[in-house]
Amino acid sequence: MDRKPHVIAIPCAAQSHVASLVKLAYKLAEHEIKVTFVNADFVHAKIMAALPLEFQQQNQIRFVSIPDGSESDDDRNDSIKHNQSILRVMPGHLQNLIEKINQSGDDEQITCVIADITAGWALELAMSMSIKRAAFLPAGLGNSALALHIPKLIESGVIDVNGMPIRDEMIVLSKDIPAWSPRNVTWSCPGNPEFQKFLFQCYSTKVSEYVMISDWTITDSFYELEQPAYNLIPNVLPVGPLTSTRMIHNPGSFWPEDQTCLSWLDEQPTGSVIYVAFGSLRLFSKQELDELALGLELVGQPFLWVVRPQIMNGMRAEFPDGFMERVADRGKIVEWSSQEKVLCHPSIACFLSHCGWNSIMEGLSKGIPFLCWPFFADQLHNRDYICETWKIGLSLSPDQHGTVTRHEIETKIRALISDDAIKANALNLKEMASKSVAAGGSSFKNFQAFVEQLRSSC
């Protein structure tokens, strides 16, 4: 009897990273690849708590966890301290897990480790154990290509060894890829130079090293979307858009998904609802939240707004006086949603987004126009793709005081939902995405090739 491939999947301990790798894991499981998905203990506890009990017991993939070495959420909020803890503790626990699986007498020993590129320590461990390795790129191909070019940017004097700009000039990798401002690069974190330095030194500079030691490089994108950047990354396999719409519940979610928003959408007119969601990390000041709320109110259309717990600089949201009562007949606010199912709904008109790569792929593959309000890192360049290259959205602009005002929000939403050219471009990309994952499409063939190579490595 032939051995079945058995892969271990290791995400970065962040919501968007877990969610995207879970999609790949389930796609592999559908092709009879055994998957053990390894989270840090605190992440595992969150996603299990967010899932109904019956779904936990019927999973196609096996979820397990290992310690990350941090004692509390306070420690984890200190990114530098948490990263040091991960590097000190998690490799040993992962090695013990792999050895335990391989010594269990099960024929399905570990044949490959798939790790988020920001958890590249797992790729180094797999190499030391002579196990095949697949690096998973959580960002788009353009920003991944930029990370691979960091050594050249330092050598040519564009940036210093901490990623800070030396020369105030645009960074151009290809005439067909939006150029980067030195202040809007993948590791940018406006207002937080210490965290920016951390992102650059601990993650961005290591991308080329982790790609080099991997047997495969996998990404949630598709060739036709980012062809110029594809040509800059050696041996990359775009297999997207990865989806979770066939799952009843998303086993990569840190919070329970509010299913009532789907029935609420059923009651709204086709193409009328403004969907507002900013991922799992974006925090708002009281002023920003007030302006957003009042901007949505001014538009006068139905809206579905995802407002996470502690979204207002670590505290629960406080809305302007009387806001909830004034919009009660057309607004719905939830703590977390089943985003892909929401974006599939015919009532959605547009997506006001932070421009995280997961959100882009989910919205783009459903033909949804974007209103962009990026926060940091790759989100800034993703906005340029949306507005300048693909022309499927508009961007919010701050005023002279740095404030995105209610009137700017109202004006841009009205402009977006009345722009037929943007709507047509969004539908064209939806069709392109659909073809890429259909039989014979570029992503379909890349994924099939990856699966066959996994099987042949047993």
PDB file of C-alpha atoms in Angstrom, residues 3-167:
ATOM      1  CA  ARG A   3       2.180   5.824   1.743  1.00  0.00           C
ATOM      2  CA  LYS A   4       0.031   8.906   1.978  1.00  0.00           C
ATOM      3  CA  PRO A   5       1.884  12.242   2.114  1.00  0.00           C
ATOM      4  CA  HIS A   6       1.726  13.847   5.553  1.00  0.00           C
ATOM      5  CA  VAL A   7       2.511  17.546   5.836  1.00  0.00           C
ATOM      6  CA  ILE A   8       2.878  19.779   8.854  1.00  0.00           C
ATOM      7  CA  ALA A   9       1.610  23.341   8.368  1.00  0.00           C
ATOM      8  CA  ILE A  10       3.005  26.156  10.548  1.00  0.00           C
ATOM      9  CA  PRO A  11       1.488  29.656  10.339  1.00  0.00           C
ATOM     10  CA  CYS A  12       2.635  32.884  11.896  1.00  0.00           C
ATOM     11  CA  ALA A  13       0.608  33.459  15.080  1.00  0.00           C
ATOM     12  CA  ALA A  14      -1.647  36.151  13.574  1.00  0.00           C
ATOM     13  CA  GLN A  15      -5.241  35.947  12.355  1.00  0.00           C
ATOM     14  CA  SER A  16      -4.667  36.673   8.669  1.00  0.00           C
ATOM     15  CA  HIS A  17      -1.666  34.343   8.461  1.00  0.00           C
ATOM     16  CA  VAL A  18      -3.514  31.463  10.119  1.00  0.00           C
ATOM     17  CA  ALA A  19      -6.588  31.978   7.920  1.00  0.00           C
ATOM     18  CA  SER A  20      -4.681  31.881   4.631  1.00  0.00           C
ATOM     19  CA  LEU A  21      -2.626  28.800   5.523  1.00  0.00           C
ATOM     20  CA  VAL A  22      -5.765  27.010   6.758  1.00  0.00           C
ATOM     21  CA  LYS A  23      -7.268  27.462   3.285  1.00  0.00           C
ATOM     22  CA  LEU A  24      -4.223  25.818   1.701  1.00  0.00           C
ATOM     23  CA  ALA A  25      -4.328  23.030   4.293  1.00  0.00           C
ATOM     24  CA  TYR A  26      -7.950  22.210   3.511  1.00  0.00           C
ATOM     25  CA  LYS A  27      -7.273  22.257  -0.208  1.00  0.00           C
ATOM     26  CA  LEU A  28      -4.488  19.725   0.342  1.00  0.00           C
ATOM     27  CA  ALA A  29      -6.780  17.584   2.513  1.00  0.00           C
ATOM     28  CA  GLU A  30      -9.349  17.526  -0.298  1.00  0.00           C
ATOM     29  CA  HIS A  31      -6.636  15.900  -2.421  1.00  0.00           C
ATOM     30  CA  GLU A  32      -5.966  13.175   0.166  1.00  0.00           C
ATOM     31  CA  ILE A  33      -2.904  14.801   1.673  1.00  0.00           C
ATOM     32  CA  LYS A  34      -2.812  14.288   5.437  1.00  0.00           C
ATOM     33  CA  VAL A  35      -2.329  17.608   7.230  1.00  0.00           C
ATOM     34  CA  THR A  36      -1.325  18.312  10.818  1.00  0.00           C
ATOM     35  CA  PHE A  37      -1.830  22.022  11.483  1.00  0.00           C
ATOM     36  CA  VAL A  38       0.396  23.313  14.289  1.00  0.00           C
ATOM     37  CA  ASN A  39      -0.525  26.522  16.105  1.00  0.00           C
ATOM     38  CA  ALA A  40       0.891  28.133  19.197  1.00  0.00           C
ATOM     39  CA  ASP A  41      -1.143  27.129  22.249  1.00  0.00           C
ATOM     40  CA  PHE A  42      -2.836  30.515  22.623  1.00  0.00           C
ATOM     41  CA  VAL A  43      -3.858  30.576  18.937  1.00  0.00           C
ATOM     42  CA  HIS A  44      -5.165  27.024  19.110  1.00  0.00           C
ATOM     43  CA  ALA A  45      -7.304  27.953  22.122  1.00  0.00           C
ATOM     44  CA  LYS A  46      -8.808  30.890  20.236  1.00  0.00           C
ATOM     45  CA  ILE A  47      -9.728  29.031  17.070  1.00  0.00           C
ATOM     46  CA  MET A  48     -11.136  26.065  18.971  1.00  0.00           C
ATOM     47  CA  ALA A  49     -13.239  28.395  21.131  1.00  0.00           C
ATOM     48  CA  ALA A  50     -14.570  30.079  17.977  1.00  0.00           C
ATOM     49  CA  LEU A  51     -15.696  26.763  16.437  1.00  0.00           C
ATOM     50  CA  PRO A  52     -18.885  24.864  17.305  1.00  0.00           C
ATOM     51  CA  LEU A  53     -18.070  21.617  19.126  1.00  0.00           C
ATOM     52  CA  GLU A  54     -19.500  19.380  16.403  1.00  0.00           C
ATOM     53  CA  PHE A  55     -17.224  21.016  13.805  1.00  0.00           C
ATOM     54  CA  GLN A  56     -14.157  20.492  15.988  1.00  0.00           C
ATOM     55  CA  GLN A  57     -14.909  16.766  15.940  1.00  0.00           C
ATOM     56  CA  GLN A  58     -15.411  16.525  12.156  1.00  0.00           C
ATOM     57  CA  ASN A  59     -12.310  18.259  10.865  1.00  0.00           C
ATOM     58  CA  GLN A  60     -10.545  17.072   7.721  1.00  0.00           C
ATOM     59  CA  ILE A  61      -7.248  18.215   9.160  1.00  0.00           C
ATOM     60  CA  ARG A  62      -5.728  17.647  12.575  1.00  0.00           C
ATOM     61  CA  PHE A  63      -5.168  20.726  14.726  1.00  0.00           C
ATOM     62  CA  VAL A  64      -2.490  20.494  17.412  1.00  0.00           C
ATOM     63  CA  SER A  65      -0.547  23.067  19.396  1.00  0.00           C
ATOM     64  CA  ILE A  66       2.811  23.714  20.986  1.00  0.00           C
ATOM     65  CA  PRO A  67       3.946  26.372  23.512  1.00  0.00           C
ATOM     66  CA  ASP A  68       5.278  29.697  22.271  1.00  0.00           C
ATOM     67  CA  GLY A  69       7.130  30.435  25.507  1.00  0.00           C
ATOM     68  CA  SER A  70       5.100  33.528  26.432  1.00  0.00           C
ATOM     69  CA  GLU A  71       3.256  33.574  29.734  1.00  0.00           C
ATOM     70  CA  SER A  72       0.591  36.175  28.952  1.00  0.00           C
ATOM     71  CA  ASP A  73      -1.032  38.300  26.270  1.00  0.00           C
ATOM     72  CA  ASP A  74       0.947  41.241  27.630  1.00  0.00           C
ATOM     73  CA  ASP A  75       4.141  39.461  26.634  1.00  0.00           C
ATOM     74  CA  ARG A  76       2.727  38.726  23.189  1.00  0.00           C
ATOM     75  CA  ASN A  77       1.812  42.373  22.663  1.00  0.00           C
ATOM     76  CA  ASP A  78       5.523  43.116  22.857  1.00  0.00           C
ATOM     77  CA  SER A  79       6.418  41.852  19.384  1.00  0.00           C
ATOM     78  CA  ILE A  80      10.160  41.848  19.959  1.00  0.00           C
ATOM     79  CA  LYS A  81       9.903  39.933  23.220  1.00  0.00           C
ATOM     80  CA  HIS A  82       7.360  37.513  21.737  1.00  0.00           C
ATOM     81  CA  ASN A  83       9.534  36.800  18.708  1.00  0.00           C
ATOM     82  CA  GLN A  84      12.524  36.062  20.946  1.00  0.00           C
ATOM     83  CA  SER A  85      10.360  33.676  22.953  1.00  0.00           C
ATOM     84  CA  ILE A  86       9.144  31.903  19.803  1.00  0.00           C
ATOM     85  CA  LEU A  87      12.667  31.390  18.497  1.00  0.00           C
ATOM     86  CA  ARG A  88      13.831  30.098  21.871  1.00  0.00           C
ATOM     87  CA  VAL A  89      10.955  27.680  22.534  1.00  0.00           C
ATOM     88  CA  MET A  90       8.972  26.625  19.479  1.00  0.00           C
ATOM     89  CA  PRO A  91      11.659  24.907  17.340  1.00  0.00           C
ATOM     90  CA  GLY A  92      12.381  22.357  20.087  1.00  0.00           C
ATOM     91  CA  HIS A  93       8.698  21.614  20.623  1.00  0.00           C
ATOM     92  CA  LEU A  94       8.093  21.241  16.891  1.00  0.00           C
ATOM     93  CA  GLN A  95      11.041  18.872  16.571  1.00  0.00           C
ATOM     94  CA  ASN A  96       9.654  16.779  19.427  1.00  0.00           C
ATOM     95  CA  LEU A  97       6.238  16.669  17.743  1.00  0.00           C
ATOM     96  CA  ILE A  98       7.706  15.560  14.413  1.00  0.00           C
ATOM     97  CA  GLU A  99       9.829  12.877  16.068  1.00  0.00           C
ATOM     98  CA  LYS A 100       6.840  11.625  18.043  1.00  0.00           C
ATOM     99  CA  ILE A 101       4.755  11.343  14.857  1.00  0.00           C
ATOM    100  CA  ASN A 102       7.557   9.622  12.967  1.00  0.00           C
ATOM    101  CA  GLN A 103       8.163   7.137  15.789  1.00  0.00           C
ATOM    102  CA  SER A 104       4.475   6.320  16.331  1.00  0.00           C
ATOM    103  CA  GLY A 105       4.473   3.372  13.931  1.00  0.00           C
ATOM    104  CA  ASP A 106       2.150   5.221  11.590  1.00  0.00           C
ATOM    105  CA  ASP A 107       3.055   4.728   7.932  1.00  0.00           C
ATOM    106  CA  GLU A 108       2.192   8.360   7.281  1.00  0.00           C
ATOM    107  CA  GLN A 109       5.358   9.985   8.548  1.00  0.00           C
ATOM    108  CA  ILE A 110       6.045  13.668   7.990  1.00  0.00           C
ATOM    109  CA  THR A 111       7.047  14.201   4.374  1.00  0.00           C
ATOM    110  CA  CYS A 112       6.948  18.000   4.175  1.00  0.00           C
ATOM    111  CA  VAL A 113       6.818  21.094   6.383  1.00  0.00           C
ATOM    112  CA  ILE A 114       4.825  24.010   4.966  1.00  0.00           C
ATOM    113  CA  ALA A 115       5.601  27.190   6.883  1.00  0.00           C
ATOM    114  CA  ASP A 116       4.566  30.789   6.575  1.00  0.00           C
ATOM    115  CA  ILE A 117       7.661  32.689   5.459  1.00  0.00           C
ATOM    116  CA  THR A 118       7.410  34.740   8.680  1.00  0.00           C
ATOM    117  CA  ALA A 119       7.779  31.473  10.610  1.00  0.00           C
ATOM    118  CA  GLY A 120      10.892  30.571   8.673  1.00  0.00           C
ATOM    119  CA  TRP A 121      12.487  28.995  11.748  1.00  0.00           C
ATOM    120  CA  ALA A 122      10.278  25.980  10.959  1.00  0.00           C
ATOM    121  CA  LEU A 123      11.820  25.733   7.487  1.00  0.00           C
ATOM    122  CA  GLU A 124      15.300  25.810   9.038  1.00  0.00           C
ATOM    123  CA  LEU A 125      14.284  23.041  11.431  1.00  0.00           C
ATOM    124  CA  ALA A 126      12.858  20.936   8.592  1.00  0.00           C
ATOM    125  CA  MET A 127      16.099  21.324   6.645  1.00  0.00           C
ATOM    126  CA  SER A 128      18.096  20.179   9.676  1.00  0.00           C
ATOM    127  CA  MET A 129      15.833  17.089   9.850  1.00  0.00           C
ATOM    128  CA  SER A 130      16.149  16.398   6.091  1.00  0.00           C
ATOM    129  CA  ILE A 131      12.424  16.990   5.535  1.00  0.00           C
ATOM    130  CA  LYS A 132      11.086  18.653   2.362  1.00  0.00           C
ATOM    131  CA  ARG A 133      10.132  22.299   2.767  1.00  0.00           C
ATOM    132  CA  ALA A 134       7.519  24.615   1.257  1.00  0.00           C
ATOM    133  CA  ALA A 135       7.611  28.332   2.056  1.00  0.00           C
ATOM    134  CA  PHE A 136       4.182  29.982   2.055  1.00  0.00           C
ATOM    135  CA  LEU A 137       4.141  33.668   1.087  1.00  0.00           C
ATOM    136  CA  PRO A 138       1.295  35.475   2.897  1.00  0.00           C
ATOM    137  CA  ALA A 139       1.718  38.679   0.856  1.00  0.00           C
ATOM    138  CA  GLY A 140       1.282  39.338  -2.850  1.00  0.00           C
ATOM    139  CA  LEU A 141       4.023  38.604  -5.348  1.00  0.00           C
ATOM    140  CA  GLY A 142       4.983  42.267  -5.772  1.00  0.00           C
ATOM    141  CA  ASN A 143       5.771  42.827  -2.104  1.00  0.00           C
ATOM    142  CA  SER A 144       7.439  39.424  -1.872  1.00  0.00           C
ATOM    143  CA  ALA A 145       9.665  40.360  -4.808  1.00  0.00           C
ATOM    144  CA  LEU A 146      10.609  43.572  -3.001  1.00  0.00           C
ATOM    145  CA  ALA A 147      11.681  41.565   0.056  1.00  0.00           C
ATOM    146  CA  LEU A 148      13.868  39.372  -2.135  1.00  0.00           C
ATOM    147  CA  HIS A 149      15.577  42.511  -3.474  1.00  0.00           C
ATOM    148  CA  ILE A 150      16.457  43.954  -0.043  1.00  0.00           C
ATOM    149  CA  PRO A 151      20.173  42.996  -0.260  1.00  0.00           C
ATOM    150  CA  LYS A 152      20.458  44.901  -3.549  1.00  0.00           C
ATOM    151  CA  LEU A 153      18.622  47.917  -2.111  1.00  0.00           C
ATOM    152  CA  ILE A 154      21.091  48.044   0.800  1.00  0.00           C
ATOM    153  CA  GLU A 155      24.075  47.532  -1.488  1.00  0.00           C
ATOM    154  CA  SER A 156      22.968  50.333  -3.832  1.00  0.00           C
ATOM    155  CA  GLY A 157      22.427  52.767  -0.950  1.00  0.00           C
ATOM    156  CA  VAL A 158      18.656  53.128  -1.287  1.00  0.00           C
ATOM    157  CA  ILE A 159      18.011  51.917   2.287  1.00  0.00           C
ATOM    158  CA  ASP A 160      20.218  51.271   5.308  1.00  0.00           C
ATOM    159  CA  VAL A 161      20.615  48.027   7.259  1.00  0.00           C
ATOM    160  CA  ASN A 162      17.524  48.900   9.314  1.00  0.00           C
ATOM    161  CA  GLY A 163      15.355  49.446   6.236  1.00  0.00           C
ATOM    162  CA  MET A 164      15.289  53.226   6.594  1.00  0.00           C
ATOM    163  CA  PRO A 165      15.536  55.304   3.385  1.00  0.00           C
ATOM    164  CA  ILE A 166      18.896  56.870   2.548  1.00  0.00           C
ATOM    165  CA  ARG A 167      17.863  58.405  -0.757  1.00  0.00           C
TER     166      ARG A 167
END
